[in-house]
Amino acid sequence: MITFNDIYEASKKERYDIGLQPLSKNFILEVAEYLEEKKEISLKGEDVFSDVVVKTKKQLESANTYFKELMNLRRKKILNLVLIASETGISKKDFSNMLEFEKELFEDLMKCIESSDKKTAKIFNNQNGNEKIVFMEEVGEFVDLEGKKIGGFKKGDVADLPKQISRILIEDGKAEISQVS
């Protein structure tokens, strides 16, 4: 059976230690039972001002506060782990101290970040991808954005070049977007 002190200590450890702290698999269920028991005691009290009822109500409020703090701290740590995992590719760190639903949260967030990264890459690649152009005049050899030599090209030549370079050539009137795929 969990006590007020157990909830307080779990919250305190989570607050002051860097990593996720271990909790029993039944921790949340036990906290729910504890809170329900305290709630019943506070409601059954015949004398609303009795010391036992007042103390129980205070414990109930404090236990609720500490439990919410504990869960928020754990959520922040999981979010931080997700960000680290998305940057480094290491995703199982501190998994052992996660409760089952926290593992699911972690995995779901990782999937969301991977999906977001794919969408970002797709937009970036479409923006910065290649474009087929046809040369309207002769263009000598030049250097691309990465310092590689490109060309020369004759009038009528078709080339698949990075969009940034294609746009420069088109704006200068030296090429047009190719109608040939």
mmCIF file of C-alpha atoms in Angstrom:
data_model
loop_
_atom_site.group_PDB
_atom_site.id
_atom_site.type_symbol
_atom_site.label_atom_id
_atom_site.label_comp_id
_atom_site.label_asym_id
_atom_site.label_seq_id
_atom_site.Cartn_x
_atom_site.Cartn_y
_atom_site.Cartn_z
ATOM 1 C CA MET A 1 0.000 0.000 0.000
ATOM 2 C CA ILE A 2 1.369 3.389 -1.023
ATOM 3 C CA THR A 3 1.559 6.267 1.457
ATOM 4 C CA PHE A 4 1.632 10.028 1.216
ATOM 5 C CA ASN A 5 5.346 9.883 1.974
ATOM 6 C CA ASP A 6 5.918 7.495 -0.981
ATOM 7 C CA ILE A 7 4.258 9.956 -3.374
ATOM 8 C CA TYR A 8 6.213 12.869 -1.907
ATOM 9 C CA GLU A 9 9.539 10.998 -2.110
ATOM 10 C CA ALA A 10 8.906 9.880 -5.699
ATOM 11 C CA SER A 11 8.167 13.471 -6.708
ATOM 12 C CA LYS A 12 11.227 14.763 -4.847
ATOM 13 C CA LYS A 13 13.566 12.175 -6.450
ATOM 14 C CA GLU A 14 12.182 12.932 -9.913
ATOM 15 C CA ARG A 15 12.674 16.665 -9.341
ATOM 16 C CA TYR A 16 16.297 16.462 -8.215
ATOM 17 C CA ASP A 17 17.708 13.573 -10.258
ATOM 18 C CA ILE A 18 18.505 13.961 -13.945
ATOM 19 C CA GLY A 19 17.261 10.630 -15.320
ATOM 20 C CA LEU A 20 13.881 8.996 -15.061
ATOM 21 C CA GLN A 21 13.478 7.448 -11.650
ATOM 22 C CA PRO A 22 12.274 3.864 -11.280
ATOM 23 C CA LEU A 23 8.653 3.412 -10.200
ATOM 24 C CA SER A 24 6.825 0.180 -9.507
ATOM 25 C CA LYS A 25 4.671 -1.086 -12.374
ATOM 26 C CA ASN A 26 1.571 -0.576 -10.229
ATOM 27 C CA PHE A 27 2.562 2.873 -8.969
ATOM 28 C CA ILE A 28 -0.230 4.794 -10.687
ATOM 29 C CA LEU A 29 -2.853 2.257 -9.695
ATOM 30 C CA GLU A 30 -1.658 2.386 -6.090
ATOM 31 C CA VAL A 31 -1.725 6.197 -6.114
ATOM 32 C CA ALA A 32 -5.263 6.133 -7.502
ATOM 33 C CA GLU A 33 -6.333 3.752 -4.707
ATOM 34 C CA TYR A 34 -4.626 5.923 -2.087
ATOM 35 C CA LEU A 35 -6.310 9.087 -3.383
ATOM 36 C CA GLU A 36 -9.694 7.370 -3.526
ATOM 37 C CA GLU A 37 -9.299 6.145 0.058
ATOM 38 C CA LYS A 38 -8.372 9.645 1.297
ATOM 39 C CA LYS A 39 -11.270 11.142 -0.644
ATOM 40 C CA GLU A 40 -13.720 8.726 0.989
ATOM 41 C CA ILE A 41 -12.370 9.513 4.452
ATOM 42 C CA SER A 42 -12.665 13.246 3.848
ATOM 43 C CA LEU A 43 -16.263 12.882 2.629
ATOM 44 C CA LYS A 44 -17.377 10.516 5.408
ATOM 45 C CA GLY A 45 -16.223 12.809 8.180
ATOM 46 C CA GLU A 46 -19.228 13.668 10.324
ATOM 47 C CA ASP A 47 -17.588 16.749 11.731
ATOM 48 C CA VAL A 48 -16.220 18.768 8.794
ATOM 49 C CA PHE A 49 -13.902 20.603 11.156
ATOM 50 C CA SER A 50 -12.474 17.580 12.949
ATOM 51 C CA ASP A 51 -8.694 17.303 12.960
ATOM 52 C CA VAL A 52 -8.726 13.961 11.128
ATOM 53 C CA VAL A 53 -10.905 15.276 8.280
ATOM 54 C CA VAL A 54 -8.891 18.496 7.929
ATOM 55 C CA LYS A 55 -5.597 16.561 7.926
ATOM 56 C CA THR A 56 -6.959 14.054 5.397
ATOM 57 C CA LYS A 57 -8.150 16.830 3.062
ATOM 58 C CA LYS A 58 -4.726 18.508 3.231
ATOM 59 C CA GLN A 59 -2.999 15.196 2.514
ATOM 60 C CA LEU A 60 -5.351 14.599 -0.409
ATOM 61 C CA GLU A 61 -4.621 18.020 -1.906
ATOM 62 C CA SER A 62 -0.876 17.678 -1.366
ATOM 63 C CA ALA A 63 -0.759 14.133 -2.714
ATOM 64 C CA ASN A 64 -2.639 15.265 -5.839
ATOM 65 C CA THR A 65 -0.183 18.146 -6.293
ATOM 66 C CA TYR A 66 2.894 15.943 -5.834
ATOM 67 C CA PHE A 67 1.513 13.283 -8.164
ATOM 68 C CA LYS A 68 0.773 15.841 -10.909
ATOM 69 C CA GLU A 69 4.249 17.326 -10.462
ATOM 70 C CA LEU A 70 5.787 13.855 -10.686
ATOM 71 C CA MET A 71 3.945 13.039 -13.906
ATOM 72 C CA ASN A 72 4.836 16.416 -15.483
ATOM 73 C CA LEU A 73 8.507 15.991 -14.585
ATOM 74 C CA ARG A 74 8.519 12.505 -16.104
ATOM 75 C CA ARG A 75 6.798 13.796 -19.244
ATOM 76 C CA LYS A 76 9.432 16.538 -19.627
ATOM 77 C CA LYS A 77 12.223 13.993 -19.239
ATOM 78 C CA ILE A 78 10.620 11.737 -21.841
ATOM 79 C CA LEU A 79 10.290 14.671 -24.252
ATOM 80 C CA ASN A 80 13.952 15.445 -23.713
ATOM 81 C CA LEU A 81 14.856 11.810 -24.378
ATOM 82 C CA VAL A 82 12.811 11.922 -27.584
ATOM 83 C CA LEU A 83 14.693 15.018 -28.761
ATOM 84 C CA ILE A 84 18.054 13.434 -27.928
ATOM 85 C CA ALA A 85 17.046 10.169 -29.617
ATOM 86 C CA SER A 86 15.887 11.978 -32.748
ATOM 87 C CA GLU A 87 19.248 13.747 -33.007
ATOM 88 C CA THR A 88 21.519 10.844 -32.122
ATOM 89 C CA GLY A 89 19.526 7.807 -33.190
ATOM 90 C CA ILE A 90 19.857 6.289 -29.710
ATOM 91 C CA SER A 91 16.323 5.571 -28.611
ATOM 92 C CA LYS A 92 16.373 2.991 -25.814
ATOM 93 C CA LYS A 93 18.120 5.067 -23.141
ATOM 94 C CA ASP A 94 16.246 5.042 -19.831
ATOM 95 C CA PHE A 95 13.608 2.715 -21.284
ATOM 96 C CA SER A 96 13.948 0.479 -18.252
ATOM 97 C CA ASN A 97 12.600 3.185 -15.923
ATOM 98 C CA MET A 98 9.597 4.024 -18.096
ATOM 99 C CA LEU A 99 6.161 2.810 -17.213
ATOM 100 C CA GLU A 100 4.360 0.942 -19.999
ATOM 101 C CA PHE A 101 2.284 3.933 -21.136
ATOM 102 C CA GLU A 102 5.424 6.109 -21.052
ATOM 103 C CA LYS A 103 7.168 3.690 -23.426
ATOM 104 C CA GLU A 104 4.177 4.009 -25.769
ATOM 105 C CA LEU A 105 4.339 7.800 -25.469
ATOM 106 C CA PHE A 106 8.046 7.709 -26.291
ATOM 107 C CA GLU A 107 7.515 5.488 -29.337
ATOM 108 C CA ASP A 108 4.567 7.579 -30.569
ATOM 109 C CA LEU A 109 6.556 10.799 -30.235
ATOM 110 C CA MET A 110 9.496 9.236 -32.073
ATOM 111 C CA LYS A 111 7.150 8.276 -34.919
ATOM 112 C CA CYS A 112 5.787 11.831 -35.035
ATOM 113 C CA ILE A 113 9.289 13.300 -35.216
ATOM 114 C CA GLU A 114 10.333 10.816 -37.914
ATOM 115 C CA SER A 115 7.216 11.711 -39.912
ATOM 116 C CA SER A 116 7.914 15.413 -39.460
ATOM 117 C CA ASP A 117 11.531 14.934 -40.540
ATOM 118 C CA LYS A 118 10.385 13.087 -43.675
ATOM 119 C CA LYS A 119 7.920 15.859 -44.542
ATOM 120 C CA THR A 120 10.589 18.499 -43.968
ATOM 121 C CA ALA A 121 13.055 16.601 -46.148
ATOM 122 C CA LYS A 122 10.455 16.202 -48.885
ATOM 123 C CA ILE A 123 9.684 19.930 -48.887
ATOM 124 C CA PHE A 124 13.385 20.745 -48.774
ATOM 125 C CA ASN A 125 14.199 18.349 -51.603
ATOM 126 C CA ASN A 126 11.366 19.666 -53.752
ATOM 127 C CA GLN A 127 12.575 23.206 -53.125
ATOM 128 C CA ASN A 128 16.220 22.350 -53.607
ATOM 129 C CA GLY A 129 15.920 19.416 -56.001
ATOM 130 C CA ASN A 130 16.882 19.309 -59.638
ATOM 131 C CA GLU A 131 15.105 20.812 -62.615
ATOM 132 C CA LYS A 132 15.404 19.980 -66.310
ATOM 133 C CA ILE A 133 16.321 22.953 -68.448
ATOM 134 C CA VAL A 134 17.102 23.495 -72.121
ATOM 135 C CA PHE A 135 19.874 25.935 -73.014
ATOM 136 C CA MET A 136 18.884 28.844 -75.274
ATOM 137 C CA GLU A 137 22.502 29.789 -75.984
ATOM 138 C CA GLU A 138 25.966 28.413 -75.483
ATOM 139 C CA VAL A 139 27.159 28.484 -71.855
ATOM 140 C CA GLY A 140 30.748 27.751 -70.906
ATOM 141 C CA GLU A 141 31.936 25.694 -67.978
ATOM 142 C CA PHE A 142 31.018 27.044 -64.517
ATOM 143 C CA VAL A 143 31.169 25.999 -60.870
ATOM 144 C CA ASP A 144 28.058 24.838 -58.949
ATOM 145 C CA LEU A 145 27.203 25.714 -55.337
ATOM 146 C CA GLU A 146 29.377 22.885 -54.040
ATOM 147 C CA GLY A 147 32.404 23.918 -56.105
ATOM 148 C CA LYS A 148 32.054 21.203 -58.766
ATOM 149 C CA LYS A 149 32.609 22.075 -62.413
ATOM 150 C CA ILE A 150 29.538 21.905 -64.684
ATOM 151 C CA GLY A 151 29.272 22.313 -68.435
ATOM 152 C CA GLY A 152 29.865 23.686 -70.953
ATOM 153 C CA PHE A 153 26.579 23.496 -72.775
ATOM 154 C CA LYS A 154 25.555 24.196 -76.373
ATOM 155 C CA LYS A 155 22.314 25.785 -77.540
ATOM 156 C CA GLY A 156 19.570 23.127 -77.374
ATOM 157 C CA ASP A 157 21.341 20.949 -74.764
ATOM 158 C CA VAL A 158 19.074 19.608 -72.010
ATOM 159 C CA ALA A 159 20.465 19.320 -68.469
ATOM 160 C CA ASP A 160 19.100 18.271 -65.089
ATOM 161 C CA LEU A 161 20.588 20.851 -62.705
ATOM 162 C CA PRO A 162 19.891 21.970 -59.122
ATOM 163 C CA LYS A 163 16.943 24.390 -59.010
ATOM 164 C CA GLN A 164 19.044 27.237 -57.641
ATOM 165 C CA ILE A 165 21.393 27.065 -60.616
ATOM 166 C CA SER A 166 18.530 26.502 -63.074
ATOM 167 C CA ARG A 167 16.775 29.631 -61.764
ATOM 168 C CA ILE A 168 19.901 31.751 -62.279
ATOM 169 C CA LEU A 169 20.326 30.502 -65.859
ATOM 170 C CA ILE A 170 16.622 31.060 -66.616
ATOM 171 C CA GLU A 171 16.645 34.590 -65.109
ATOM 172 C CA ASP A 172 19.705 35.428 -67.246
ATOM 173 C CA GLY A 173 17.822 34.233 -70.348
ATOM 174 C CA LYS A 174 20.375 31.501 -71.040
ATOM 175 C CA ALA A 175 17.945 28.609 -70.454
ATOM 176 C CA GLU A 176 14.254 27.683 -70.147
ATOM 177 C CA ILE A 177 12.453 24.920 -68.283
ATOM 178 C CA SER A 178 12.506 21.835 -70.478
ATOM 179 C CA GLN A 179 9.143 20.491 -71.666
ATOM 180 C CA VAL A 180 10.775 17.077 -72.179
ATOM 181 C CA SER A 181 10.648 14.838 -69.087
#
